Amino acid sequence: MAVKLKAERRDDLKKSNTKAIRDKGFIPAVVYGKGKETMTVQVDSIELLKTVRDEGRNAIISLDVDGTSVDVMLHEYQVEPLKDQLVHADFYIVDMKQEMDVMVPVHLEGESKGQKEGGVLQQPEYELEVRAKPADIPEEILLDISDLEVGDSIMVSDLKDGKNYEILDDENTTIVAVTAPDKVEDLEETEEEEDLEPELVGQKGSGEGDEE
């Protein structure tokens, strides 16, 4: 079920008006979609922030624009870093019957046996790409890591697609693993060596350019 959020059409796009609505606790926003008319609106910044925190980034929002409801998802938002305040948002109009691709966060549950034995938990992937109809998009993908021992891992191939969604990431992608401490050190050294290679190539290229 979509969560409701009120919005008001905004026709005055002058900078002075934008500042005025922010001073009142609102933020400017754009509502758009494939084959749909783009609308400029304003929404209550606190209500939007509460919606995102309570329902998740992929929540379906029933946006009430001056009495007309539109099903949307929050596509993007901007935050003023110094004040840590929302300053703008983009809403994408969704077709509830059409599948779409979105990124869904991966959360871990429990403490692995391997960690208790001195192993190191590594999580290379914090999000997975999922294809589903808007109403079937999961808020999160929860993985129980309690039984993982040193040397064990969970890959995309270990996950079964949800009842109403499909995971699009390569099946050989490692999501989480428990490794021995010495292997973590070896991995870090390998990554440092790989990081150096592009710099050396770049320096060589610069030299050749100077000679020309």
mmCIF file with all atom_site columns, C-alpha atoms in Angstrom:
data_model
loop_
_atom_site.group_PDB
_atom_site.id
_atom_site.type_symbol
_atom_site.label_atom_id
_atom_site.label_alt_id
_atom_site.label_comp_id
_atom_site.label_asym_id
_atom_site.label_entity_id
_atom_site.label_seq_id
_atom_site.pdbx_PDB_ins_code
_atom_site.Cartn_x
_atom_site.Cartn_y
_atom_site.Cartn_z
_atom_site.occupancy
_atom_site.B_iso_or_equiv
_atom_site.pdbx_formal_charge
_atom_site.auth_seq_id
_atom_site.auth_comp_id
_atom_site.auth_asym_id
_atom_site.auth_atom_id
_atom_site.pdbx_PDB_model_num
ATOM 1   C CA . MET A 1 1   ? 0.000  0.000   0.000   1.00 0.00 ? 1   MET A CA 1
ATOM 2   C CA . ALA A 1 2   ? 1.342  3.408   -1.003  1.00 0.00 ? 2   ALA A CA 1
ATOM 3   C CA . VAL A 1 3   ? 2.129  5.947   1.691   1.00 0.00 ? 3   VAL A CA 1
ATOM 4   C CA . LYS A 1 4   ? 0.451  9.324   1.231   1.00 0.00 ? 4   LYS A CA 1
ATOM 5   C CA . LEU A 1 5   ? 2.235  12.649  0.889   1.00 0.00 ? 5   LEU A CA 1
ATOM 6   C CA . LYS A 1 6   ? 0.720  16.040  0.070   1.00 0.00 ? 6   LYS A CA 1
ATOM 7   C CA . ALA A 1 7   ? 2.121  18.406  -2.543  1.00 0.00 ? 7   ALA A CA 1
ATOM 8   C CA . GLU A 1 8   ? 1.108  21.750  -3.988  1.00 0.00 ? 8   GLU A CA 1
ATOM 9   C CA . ARG A 1 9   ? 1.670  22.939  -7.534  1.00 0.00 ? 9   ARG A CA 1
ATOM 10  C CA . ARG A 1 10  ? 4.337  25.588  -7.829  1.00 0.00 ? 10  ARG A CA 1
ATOM 11  C CA . ASP A 1 11  ? 4.110  28.000  -10.736 1.00 0.00 ? 11  ASP A CA 1
ATOM 12  C CA . ASP A 1 12  ? 6.341  30.799  -9.483  1.00 0.00 ? 12  ASP A CA 1
ATOM 13  C CA . LEU A 1 13  ? 9.872  29.498  -10.144 1.00 0.00 ? 13  LEU A CA 1
ATOM 14  C CA . LYS A 1 14  ? 11.724 32.688  -9.189  1.00 0.00 ? 14  LYS A CA 1
ATOM 15  C CA . LYS A 1 15  ? 14.697 32.313  -6.865  1.00 0.00 ? 15  LYS A CA 1
ATOM 16  C CA . SER A 1 16  ? 13.076 34.618  -4.304  1.00 0.00 ? 16  SER A CA 1
ATOM 17  C CA . ASN A 1 17  ? 9.992  32.377  -4.192  1.00 0.00 ? 17  ASN A CA 1
ATOM 18  C CA . THR A 1 18  ? 12.142 29.262  -3.793  1.00 0.00 ? 18  THR A CA 1
ATOM 19  C CA . LYS A 1 19  ? 13.826 30.816  -0.757  1.00 0.00 ? 19  LYS A CA 1
ATOM 20  C CA . ALA A 1 20  ? 10.440 31.818  0.651   1.00 0.00 ? 20  ALA A CA 1
ATOM 21  C CA . ILE A 1 21  ? 8.984  28.309  0.496   1.00 0.00 ? 21  ILE A CA 1
ATOM 22  C CA . ARG A 1 22  ? 12.127 26.848  2.089   1.00 0.00 ? 22  ARG A CA 1
ATOM 23  C CA . ASP A 1 23  ? 11.806 29.353  4.925   1.00 0.00 ? 23  ASP A CA 1
ATOM 24  C CA . LYS A 1 24  ? 8.297  27.960  5.492   1.00 0.00 ? 24  LYS A CA 1
ATOM 25  C CA . GLY A 1 25  ? 9.565  24.375  5.757   1.00 0.00 ? 25  GLY A CA 1
ATOM 26  C CA . PHE A 1 26  ? 8.825  23.280  2.196   1.00 0.00 ? 26  PHE A CA 1
ATOM 27  C CA . ILE A 1 27  ? 11.164 22.277  -0.625  1.00 0.00 ? 27  ILE A CA 1
ATOM 28  C CA . PRO A 1 28  ? 10.762 22.573  -4.398  1.00 0.00 ? 28  PRO A CA 1
ATOM 29  C CA . ALA A 1 29  ? 10.302 19.308  -6.285  1.00 0.00 ? 29  ALA A CA 1
ATOM 30  C CA . VAL A 1 30  ? 9.774  18.019  -9.805  1.00 0.00 ? 30  VAL A CA 1
ATOM 31  C CA . VAL A 1 31  ? 7.315  15.254  -10.747 1.00 0.00 ? 31  VAL A CA 1
ATOM 32  C CA . TYR A 1 32  ? 7.925  13.534  -14.083 1.00 0.00 ? 32  TYR A CA 1
ATOM 33  C CA . GLY A 1 33  ? 7.575  10.220  -15.896 1.00 0.00 ? 33  GLY A CA 1
ATOM 34  C CA . LYS A 1 34  ? 7.655  8.566   -19.285 1.00 0.00 ? 34  LYS A CA 1
ATOM 35  C CA . GLY A 1 35  ? 4.994  10.159  -21.447 1.00 0.00 ? 35  GLY A CA 1
ATOM 36  C CA . LYS A 1 36  ? 3.753  12.233  -18.501 1.00 0.00 ? 36  LYS A CA 1
ATOM 37  C CA . GLU A 1 37  ? 3.503  15.969  -18.051 1.00 0.00 ? 37  GLU A CA 1
ATOM 38  C CA . THR A 1 38  ? 6.296  17.356  -15.871 1.00 0.00 ? 38  THR A CA 1
ATOM 39  C CA . MET A 1 39  ? 5.006  19.221  -12.812 1.00 0.00 ? 39  MET A CA 1
ATOM 40  C CA . THR A 1 40  ? 6.810  21.588  -10.462 1.00 0.00 ? 40  THR A CA 1
ATOM 41  C CA . VAL A 1 41  ? 5.534  21.263  -6.902  1.00 0.00 ? 41  VAL A CA 1
ATOM 42  C CA . GLN A 1 42  ? 6.437  21.913  -3.300  1.00 0.00 ? 42  GLN A CA 1
ATOM 43  C CA . VAL A 1 43  ? 6.336  19.397  -0.441  1.00 0.00 ? 43  VAL A CA 1
ATOM 44  C CA . ASP A 1 44  ? 6.808  19.539  3.312   1.00 0.00 ? 44  ASP A CA 1
ATOM 45  C CA . SER A 1 45  ? 10.483 18.697  3.878   1.00 0.00 ? 45  SER A CA 1
ATOM 46  C CA . ILE A 1 46  ? 9.917  17.104  7.295   1.00 0.00 ? 46  ILE A CA 1
ATOM 47  C CA . GLU A 1 47  ? 7.074  14.906  6.033   1.00 0.00 ? 47  GLU A CA 1
ATOM 48  C CA . LEU A 1 48  ? 9.184  13.762  3.068   1.00 0.00 ? 48  LEU A CA 1
ATOM 49  C CA . LEU A 1 49  ? 12.163 12.980  5.279   1.00 0.00 ? 49  LEU A CA 1
ATOM 50  C CA . LYS A 1 50  ? 9.933  11.051  7.685   1.00 0.00 ? 50  LYS A CA 1
ATOM 51  C CA . THR A 1 51  ? 8.454  9.080   4.768   1.00 0.00 ? 51  THR A CA 1
ATOM 52  C CA . VAL A 1 52  ? 11.907 8.075   3.485   1.00 0.00 ? 52  VAL A CA 1
ATOM 53  C CA . ARG A 1 53  ? 13.132 7.073   6.951   1.00 0.00 ? 53  ARG A CA 1
ATOM 54  C CA . ASP A 1 54  ? 9.996  5.096   7.829   1.00 0.00 ? 54  ASP A CA 1
ATOM 55  C CA . GLU A 1 55  ? 9.186  3.496   4.476   1.00 0.00 ? 55  GLU A CA 1
ATOM 56  C CA . GLY A 1 56  ? 12.562 3.261   2.725   1.00 0.00 ? 56  GLY A CA 1
ATOM 57  C CA . ARG A 1 57  ? 14.010 4.845   -0.401  1.00 0.00 ? 57  ARG A CA 1
ATOM 58  C CA . ASN A 1 58  ? 12.011 2.588   -2.758  1.00 0.00 ? 58  ASN A CA 1
ATOM 59  C CA . ALA A 1 59  ? 8.623  3.213   -1.173  1.00 0.00 ? 59  ALA A CA 1
ATOM 60  C CA . ILE A 1 60  ? 5.655  3.900   -3.428  1.00 0.00 ? 60  ILE A CA 1
ATOM 61  C CA . ILE A 1 61  ? 4.292  7.329   -2.561  1.00 0.00 ? 61  ILE A CA 1
ATOM 62  C CA . SER A 1 62  ? 0.763  8.403   -3.363  1.00 0.00 ? 62  SER A CA 1
ATOM 63  C CA . LEU A 1 63  ? 1.495  12.057  -4.038  1.00 0.00 ? 63  LEU A CA 1
ATOM 64  C CA . ASP A 1 64  ? -1.601 14.212  -3.587  1.00 0.00 ? 64  ASP A CA 1
ATOM 65  C CA . VAL A 1 65  ? -1.090 17.192  -5.894  1.00 0.00 ? 65  VAL A CA 1
ATOM 66  C CA . ASP A 1 66  ? -3.895 19.639  -5.159  1.00 0.00 ? 66  ASP A CA 1
ATOM 67  C CA . GLY A 1 67  ? -6.415 16.801  -4.788  1.00 0.00 ? 67  GLY A CA 1
ATOM 68  C CA . THR A 1 68  ? -5.128 14.574  -7.611  1.00 0.00 ? 68  THR A CA 1
ATOM 69  C CA . SER A 1 69  ? -3.196 11.438  -6.574  1.00 0.00 ? 69  SER A CA 1
ATOM 70  C CA . VAL A 1 70  ? -0.144 10.284  -8.515  1.00 0.00 ? 70  VAL A CA 1
ATOM 71  C CA . ASP A 1 71  ? 1.884  7.133   -7.723  1.00 0.00 ? 71  ASP A CA 1
ATOM 72  C CA . VAL A 1 72  ? 5.565  8.085   -7.570  1.00 0.00 ? 72  VAL A CA 1
ATOM 73  C CA . MET A 1 73  ? 8.924  6.987   -6.232  1.00 0.00 ? 73  MET A CA 1
ATOM 74  C CA . LEU A 1 74  ? 11.577 9.309   -4.866  1.00 0.00 ? 74  LEU A CA 1
ATOM 75  C CA . HIS A 1 75  ? 14.140 9.273   -7.658  1.00 0.00 ? 75  HIS A CA 1
ATOM 76  C CA . GLU A 1 76  ? 16.643 11.749  -6.264  1.00 0.00 ? 76  GLU A CA 1
ATOM 77  C CA . TYR A 1 77  ? 17.005 14.359  -3.569  1.00 0.00 ? 77  TYR A CA 1
ATOM 78  C CA . GLN A 1 78  ? 19.543 17.022  -2.690  1.00 0.00 ? 78  GLN A CA 1
ATOM 79  C CA . VAL A 1 79  ? 20.801 17.860  0.793   1.00 0.00 ? 79  VAL A CA 1
ATOM 80  C CA . GLU A 1 80  ? 22.483 21.079  1.898   1.00 0.00 ? 80  GLU A CA 1
ATOM 81  C CA . PRO A 1 81  ? 25.626 19.655  3.572   1.00 0.00 ? 81  PRO A CA 1
ATOM 82  C CA . LEU A 1 82  ? 26.292 22.457  6.060   1.00 0.00 ? 82  LEU A CA 1
ATOM 83  C CA . LYS A 1 83  ? 22.760 22.486  7.490   1.00 0.00 ? 83  LYS A CA 1
ATOM 84  C CA . ASP A 1 84  ? 22.015 18.823  6.638   1.00 0.00 ? 84  ASP A CA 1
ATOM 85  C CA . GLN A 1 85  ? 18.642 19.847  5.223   1.00 0.00 ? 85  GLN A CA 1
ATOM 86  C CA . LEU A 1 86  ? 16.675 18.686  2.192   1.00 0.00 ? 86  LEU A CA 1
ATOM 87  C CA . VAL A 1 87  ? 16.647 21.365  -0.515  1.00 0.00 ? 87  VAL A CA 1
ATOM 88  C CA . HIS A 1 88  ? 15.162 19.640  -3.590  1.00 0.00 ? 88  HIS A CA 1
ATOM 89  C CA . ALA A 1 89  ? 13.528 16.376  -4.689  1.00 0.00 ? 89  ALA A CA 1
ATOM 90  C CA . ASP A 1 90  ? 12.708 14.553  -7.914  1.00 0.00 ? 90  ASP A CA 1
ATOM 91  C CA . PHE A 1 91  ? 9.711  12.203  -8.042  1.00 0.00 ? 91  PHE A CA 1
ATOM 92  C CA . TYR A 1 92  ? 9.297  9.647   -10.825 1.00 0.00 ? 92  TYR A CA 1
ATOM 93  C CA . ILE A 1 93  ? 5.754  8.661   -11.847 1.00 0.00 ? 93  ILE A CA 1
ATOM 94  C CA . VAL A 1 94  ? 5.494  4.866   -11.881 1.00 0.00 ? 94  VAL A CA 1
ATOM 95  C CA . ASP A 1 95  ? 3.238  2.442   -13.732 1.00 0.00 ? 95  ASP A CA 1
ATOM 96  C CA . MET A 1 96  ? 2.090  -0.025  -11.068 1.00 0.00 ? 96  MET A CA 1
ATOM 97  C CA . LYS A 1 97  ? 1.695  -2.750  -13.730 1.00 0.00 ? 97  LYS A CA 1
ATOM 98  C CA . GLN A 1 98  ? 5.149  -2.284  -15.256 1.00 0.00 ? 98  GLN A CA 1
ATOM 99  C CA . GLU A 1 99  ? 8.333  -3.892  -13.890 1.00 0.00 ? 99  GLU A CA 1
ATOM 100 C CA . MET A 1 100 ? 11.259 -1.610  -13.086 1.00 0.00 ? 100 MET A CA 1
ATOM 101 C CA . ASP A 1 101 ? 14.894 -2.008  -12.030 1.00 0.00 ? 101 ASP A CA 1
ATOM 102 C CA . VAL A 1 102 ? 15.973 -0.547  -8.681  1.00 0.00 ? 102 VAL A CA 1
ATOM 103 C CA . MET A 1 103 ? 18.818 -0.890  -6.186  1.00 0.00 ? 103 MET A CA 1
ATOM 104 C CA . VAL A 1 104 ? 17.808 -2.533  -2.895  1.00 0.00 ? 104 VAL A CA 1
ATOM 105 C CA . PRO A 1 105 ? 19.982 -2.389  0.259   1.00 0.00 ? 105 PRO A CA 1
ATOM 106 C CA . VAL A 1 106 ? 21.427 -5.593  1.718   1.00 0.00 ? 106 VAL A CA 1
ATOM 107 C CA . HIS A 1 107 ? 21.364 -5.896  5.506   1.00 0.00 ? 107 HIS A CA 1
ATOM 108 C CA . LEU A 1 108 ? 23.069 -8.600  7.565   1.00 0.00 ? 108 LEU A CA 1
ATOM 109 C CA . GLU A 1 109 ? 21.476 -10.360 10.516  1.00 0.00 ? 109 GLU A CA 1
ATOM 110 C CA . GLY A 1 110 ? 23.300 -12.131 13.326  1.00 0.00 ? 110 GLY A CA 1
ATOM 111 C CA . GLU A 1 111 ? 26.976 -12.759 14.106  1.00 0.00 ? 111 GLU A CA 1
ATOM 112 C CA . SER A 1 112 ? 28.774 -15.436 12.144  1.00 0.00 ? 112 SER A CA 1
ATOM 113 C CA . LYS A 1 113 ? 30.472 -18.441 13.741  1.00 0.00 ? 113 LYS A CA 1
ATOM 114 C CA . GLY A 1 114 ? 33.613 -17.452 11.856  1.00 0.00 ? 114 GLY A CA 1
ATOM 115 C CA . GLN A 1 115 ? 33.771 -14.049 13.527  1.00 0.00 ? 115 GLN A CA 1
ATOM 116 C CA . LYS A 1 116 ? 33.559 -15.680 16.940  1.00 0.00 ? 116 LYS A CA 1
ATOM 117 C CA . GLU A 1 117 ? 36.539 -17.814 15.928  1.00 0.00 ? 117 GLU A CA 1
ATOM 118 C CA . GLY A 1 118 ? 38.618 -14.797 14.900  1.00 0.00 ? 118 GLY A CA 1
ATOM 119 C CA . GLY A 1 119 ? 37.577 -14.529 11.270  1.00 0.00 ? 119 GLY A CA 1
ATOM 120 C CA . VAL A 1 120 ? 36.979 -11.224 9.541   1.00 0.00 ? 120 VAL A CA 1
ATOM 121 C CA . LEU A 1 121 ? 33.590 -10.353 8.036   1.00 0.00 ? 121 LEU A CA 1
ATOM 122 C CA . GLN A 1 122 ? 33.716 -8.656  4.652   1.00 0.00 ? 122 GLN A CA 1
ATOM 123 C CA . GLN A 1 123 ? 30.753 -7.267  2.740   1.00 0.00 ? 123 GLN A CA 1
ATOM 124 C CA . PRO A 1 124 ? 31.712 -6.240  -0.823  1.00 0.00 ? 124 PRO A CA 1
ATOM 125 C CA . GLU A 1 125 ? 28.101 -5.587  -1.848  1.00 0.00 ? 125 GLU A CA 1
ATOM 126 C CA . TYR A 1 126 ? 25.739 -3.339  0.091   1.00 0.00 ? 126 TYR A CA 1
ATOM 127 C CA . GLU A 1 127 ? 23.068 -3.167  -2.612  1.00 0.00 ? 127 GLU A CA 1
ATOM 128 C CA . LEU A 1 128 ? 21.635 -5.530  -5.218  1.00 0.00 ? 128 LEU A CA 1
ATOM 129 C CA . GLU A 1 129 ? 19.760 -4.683  -8.386  1.00 0.00 ? 129 GLU A CA 1
ATOM 130 C CA . VAL A 1 130 ? 16.214 -5.995  -8.384  1.00 0.00 ? 130 VAL A CA 1
ATOM 131 C CA . ARG A 1 131 ? 13.518 -6.127  -11.080 1.00 0.00 ? 131 ARG A CA 1
ATOM 132 C CA . ALA A 1 132 ? 9.916  -6.041  -9.917  1.00 0.00 ? 132 ALA A CA 1
ATOM 133 C CA . LYS A 1 133 ? 6.630  -4.247  -10.196 1.00 0.00 ? 133 LYS A CA 1
ATOM 134 C CA . PRO A 1 134 ? 6.607  -1.173  -7.938  1.00 0.00 ? 134 PRO A CA 1
ATOM 135 C CA . ALA A 1 135 ? 4.366  -2.728  -5.280  1.00 0.00 ? 135 ALA A CA 1
ATOM 136 C CA . ASP A 1 136 ? 6.613  -5.820  -5.058  1.00 0.00 ? 136 ASP A CA 1
ATOM 137 C CA . ILE A 1 137 ? 9.956  -4.058  -4.577  1.00 0.00 ? 137 ILE A CA 1
ATOM 138 C CA . PRO A 1 138 ? 11.408 -5.198  -1.232  1.00 0.00 ? 138 PRO A CA 1
ATOM 139 C CA . GLU A 1 139 ? 12.472 -2.559  1.279   1.00 0.00 ? 139 GLU A CA 1
ATOM 140 C CA . GLU A 1 140 ? 15.632 -4.574  1.985   1.00 0.00 ? 140 GLU A CA 1
ATOM 141 C CA . ILE A 1 141 ? 17.261 -7.947  1.383   1.00 0.00 ? 141 ILE A CA 1
ATOM 142 C CA . LEU A 1 142 ? 18.023 -9.511  4.761   1.00 0.00 ? 142 LEU A CA 1
ATOM 143 C CA . LEU A 1 143 ? 20.766 -12.153 5.011   1.00 0.00 ? 143 LEU A CA 1
ATOM 144 C CA . ASP A 1 144 ? 21.241 -14.358 8.078   1.00 0.00 ? 144 ASP A CA 1
ATOM 145 C CA . ILE A 1 145 ? 24.999 -14.872 8.484   1.00 0.00 ? 145 ILE A CA 1
ATOM 146 C CA . SER A 1 146 ? 24.851 -16.817 11.772  1.00 0.00 ? 146 SER A CA 1
ATOM 147 C CA . ASP A 1 147 ? 26.035 -20.126 10.250  1.00 0.00 ? 147 ASP A CA 1
ATOM 148 C CA . LEU A 1 148 ? 28.938 -18.716 8.214   1.00 0.00 ? 148 LEU A CA 1
ATOM 149 C CA . GLU A 1 149 ? 32.300 -20.132 9.234   1.00 0.00 ? 149 GLU A CA 1
ATOM 150 C CA . VAL A 1 150 ? 35.786 -18.998 8.202   1.00 0.00 ? 150 VAL A CA 1
ATOM 151 C CA . GLY A 1 151 ? 36.057 -19.543 4.447   1.00 0.00 ? 151 GLY A CA 1
ATOM 152 C CA . ASP A 1 152 ? 32.299 -19.394 3.878   1.00 0.00 ? 152 ASP A CA 1
ATOM 153 C CA . SER A 1 153 ? 30.549 -16.809 1.752   1.00 0.00 ? 153 SER A CA 1
ATOM 154 C CA . ILE A 1 154 ? 27.135 -15.915 0.390   1.00 0.00 ? 154 ILE A CA 1
ATOM 155 C CA . MET A 1 155 ? 26.945 -15.256 -3.332  1.00 0.00 ? 155 MET A CA 1
ATOM 156 C CA . VAL A 1 156 ? 24.099 -14.071 -5.505  1.00 0.00 ? 156 VAL A CA 1
ATOM 157 C CA . SER A 1 157 ? 23.736 -17.661 -6.737  1.00 0.00 ? 157 SER A CA 1
ATOM 158 C CA . ASP A 1 158 ? 22.935 -18.699 -3.148  1.00 0.00 ? 158 ASP A CA 1
ATOM 159 C CA . LEU A 1 159 ? 19.902 -16.461 -3.039  1.00 0.00 ? 159 LEU A CA 1
ATOM 160 C CA . LYS A 1 160 ? 16.577 -17.502 -4.382  1.00 0.00 ? 160 LYS A CA 1
ATOM 161 C CA . ASP A 1 161 ? 14.690 -14.815 -6.233  1.00 0.00 ? 161 ASP A CA 1
ATOM 162 C CA . GLY A 1 162 ? 11.843 -13.460 -4.180  1.00 0.00 ? 162 GLY A CA 1
ATOM 163 C CA . LYS A 1 163 ? 8.341  -14.557 -4.912  1.00 0.00 ? 163 LYS A CA 1
ATOM 164 C CA . ASN A 1 164 ? 7.617  -11.376 -6.812  1.00 0.00 ? 164 ASN A CA 1
ATOM 165 C CA . TYR A 1 165 ? 11.038 -10.039 -7.790  1.00 0.00 ? 165 TYR A CA 1
ATOM 166 C CA . GLU A 1 166 ? 14.180 -11.027 -9.705  1.00 0.00 ? 166 GLU A CA 1
ATOM 167 C CA . ILE A 1 167 ? 17.792 -10.314 -8.685  1.00 0.00 ? 167 ILE A CA 1
ATOM 168 C CA . LEU A 1 168 ? 19.745 -9.041  -11.689 1.00 0.00 ? 168 LEU A CA 1
ATOM 169 C CA . ASP A 1 169 ? 23.329 -9.116  -10.369 1.00 0.00 ? 169 ASP A CA 1
ATOM 170 C CA . ASP A 1 170 ? 25.778 -11.700 -11.724 1.00 0.00 ? 170 ASP A CA 1
ATOM 171 C CA . GLU A 1 171 ? 25.309 -14.995 -9.881  1.00 0.00 ? 171 GLU A CA 1
ATOM 172 C CA . ASN A 1 172 ? 29.072 -15.187 -9.158  1.00 0.00 ? 172 ASN A CA 1
ATOM 173 C CA . THR A 1 173 ? 29.029 -11.913 -7.221  1.00 0.00 ? 173 THR A CA 1
ATOM 174 C CA . THR A 1 174 ? 30.097 -12.320 -3.578  1.00 0.00 ? 174 THR A CA 1
ATOM 175 C CA . ILE A 1 175 ? 27.835 -10.416 -1.200  1.00 0.00 ? 175 ILE A CA 1
ATOM 176 C CA . VAL A 1 176 ? 29.430 -11.303 2.132   1.00 0.00 ? 176 VAL A CA 1
ATOM 177 C CA . ALA A 1 177 ? 32.297 -13.552 3.239   1.00 0.00 ? 177 ALA A CA 1
ATOM 178 C CA . VAL A 1 178 ? 34.168 -14.571 6.385   1.00 0.00 ? 178 VAL A CA 1
ATOM 179 C CA . THR A 1 179 ? 37.901 -14.784 5.771   1.00 0.00 ? 179 THR A CA 1
ATOM 180 C CA . ALA A 1 180 ? 40.974 -15.607 7.811   1.00 0.00 ? 180 ALA A CA 1
ATOM 181 C CA . PRO A 1 181 ? 42.927 -12.518 8.976   1.00 0.00 ? 181 PRO A CA 1
ATOM 182 C CA . ASP A 1 182 ? 46.014 -13.400 6.894   1.00 0.00 ? 182 ASP A CA 1
ATOM 183 C CA . LYS A 1 183 ? 43.896 -13.617 3.728   1.00 0.00 ? 183 LYS A CA 1
ATOM 184 C CA . VAL A 1 184 ? 42.474 -10.168 4.409   1.00 0.00 ? 184 VAL A CA 1
ATOM 185 C CA . GLU A 1 185 ? 46.032 -8.798  4.605   1.00 0.00 ? 185 GLU A CA 1
ATOM 186 C CA . ASP A 1 186 ? 46.957 -10.525 1.328   1.00 0.00 ? 186 ASP A CA 1
ATOM 187 C CA . LEU A 1 187 ? 43.859 -9.056  -0.322  1.00 0.00 ? 187 LEU A CA 1
ATOM 188 C CA . GLU A 1 188 ? 44.722 -5.538  0.883   1.00 0.00 ? 188 GLU A CA 1
ATOM 189 C CA . GLU A 1 189 ? 48.282 -5.875  -0.455  1.00 0.00 ? 189 GLU A CA 1
ATOM 190 C CA . THR A 1 190 ? 46.967 -7.045  -3.830  1.00 0.00 ? 190 THR A CA 1
ATOM 191 C CA . GLU A 1 191 ? 44.560 -4.112  -4.000  1.00 0.00 ? 191 GLU A CA 1
ATOM 192 C CA . GLU A 1 192 ? 47.394 -1.680  -3.179  1.00 0.00 ? 192 GLU A CA 1
ATOM 193 C CA . GLU A 1 193 ? 49.519 -3.121  -5.990  1.00 0.00 ? 193 GLU A CA 1
ATOM 194 C CA . GLU A 1 194 ? 46.618 -2.849  -8.437  1.00 0.00 ? 194 GLU A CA 1
ATOM 195 C CA . ASP A 1 195 ? 46.023 0.766   -7.394  1.00 0.00 ? 195 ASP A CA 1
ATOM 196 C CA . LEU A 1 196 ? 49.601 1.630   -8.327  1.00 0.00 ? 196 LEU A CA 1
ATOM 197 C CA . GLU A 1 197 ? 49.403 0.291   -11.870 1.00 0.00 ? 197 GLU A CA 1
ATOM 198 C CA . PRO A 1 198 ? 47.088 2.952   -13.365 1.00 0.00 ? 198 PRO A CA 1
ATOM 199 C CA . GLU A 1 199 ? 49.289 5.708   -11.895 1.00 0.00 ? 199 GLU A CA 1
ATOM 200 C CA . LEU A 1 200 ? 52.392 4.288   -13.566 1.00 0.00 ? 200 LEU A CA 1
ATOM 201 C CA . VAL A 1 201 ? 50.613 3.974   -16.911 1.00 0.00 ? 201 VAL A CA 1
ATOM 202 C CA . GLY A 1 202 ? 49.318 7.530   -16.604 1.00 0.00 ? 202 GLY A CA 1
ATOM 203 C CA . GLN A 1 203 ? 52.767 8.917   -15.841 1.00 0.00 ? 203 GLN A CA 1
ATOM 204 C CA . LYS A 1 204 ? 54.198 7.138   -18.857 1.00 0.00 ? 204 LYS A CA 1
ATOM 205 C CA . GLY A 1 205 ? 51.473 8.551   -21.072 1.00 0.00 ? 205 GLY A CA 1
ATOM 206 C CA . SER A 1 206 ? 52.174 12.075  -19.799 1.00 0.00 ? 206 SER A CA 1
ATOM 207 C CA . GLY A 1 207 ? 55.841 11.691  -20.638 1.00 0.00 ? 207 GLY A CA 1
ATOM 208 C CA . GLU A 1 208 ? 55.116 10.591  -24.179 1.00 0.00 ? 208 GLU A CA 1
ATOM 209 C CA . GLY A 1 209 ? 52.798 13.565  -24.597 1.00 0.00 ? 209 GLY A CA 1
ATOM 210 C CA . ASP A 1 210 ? 55.573 15.933  -23.496 1.00 0.00 ? 210 ASP A CA 1
ATOM 211 C CA . GLU A 1 211 ? 57.959 14.527  -26.049 1.00 0.00 ? 211 GLU A CA 1
ATOM 212 C CA . GLU A 1 212 ? 55.486 15.215  -28.855 1.00 0.00 ? 212 GLU A CA 1
#
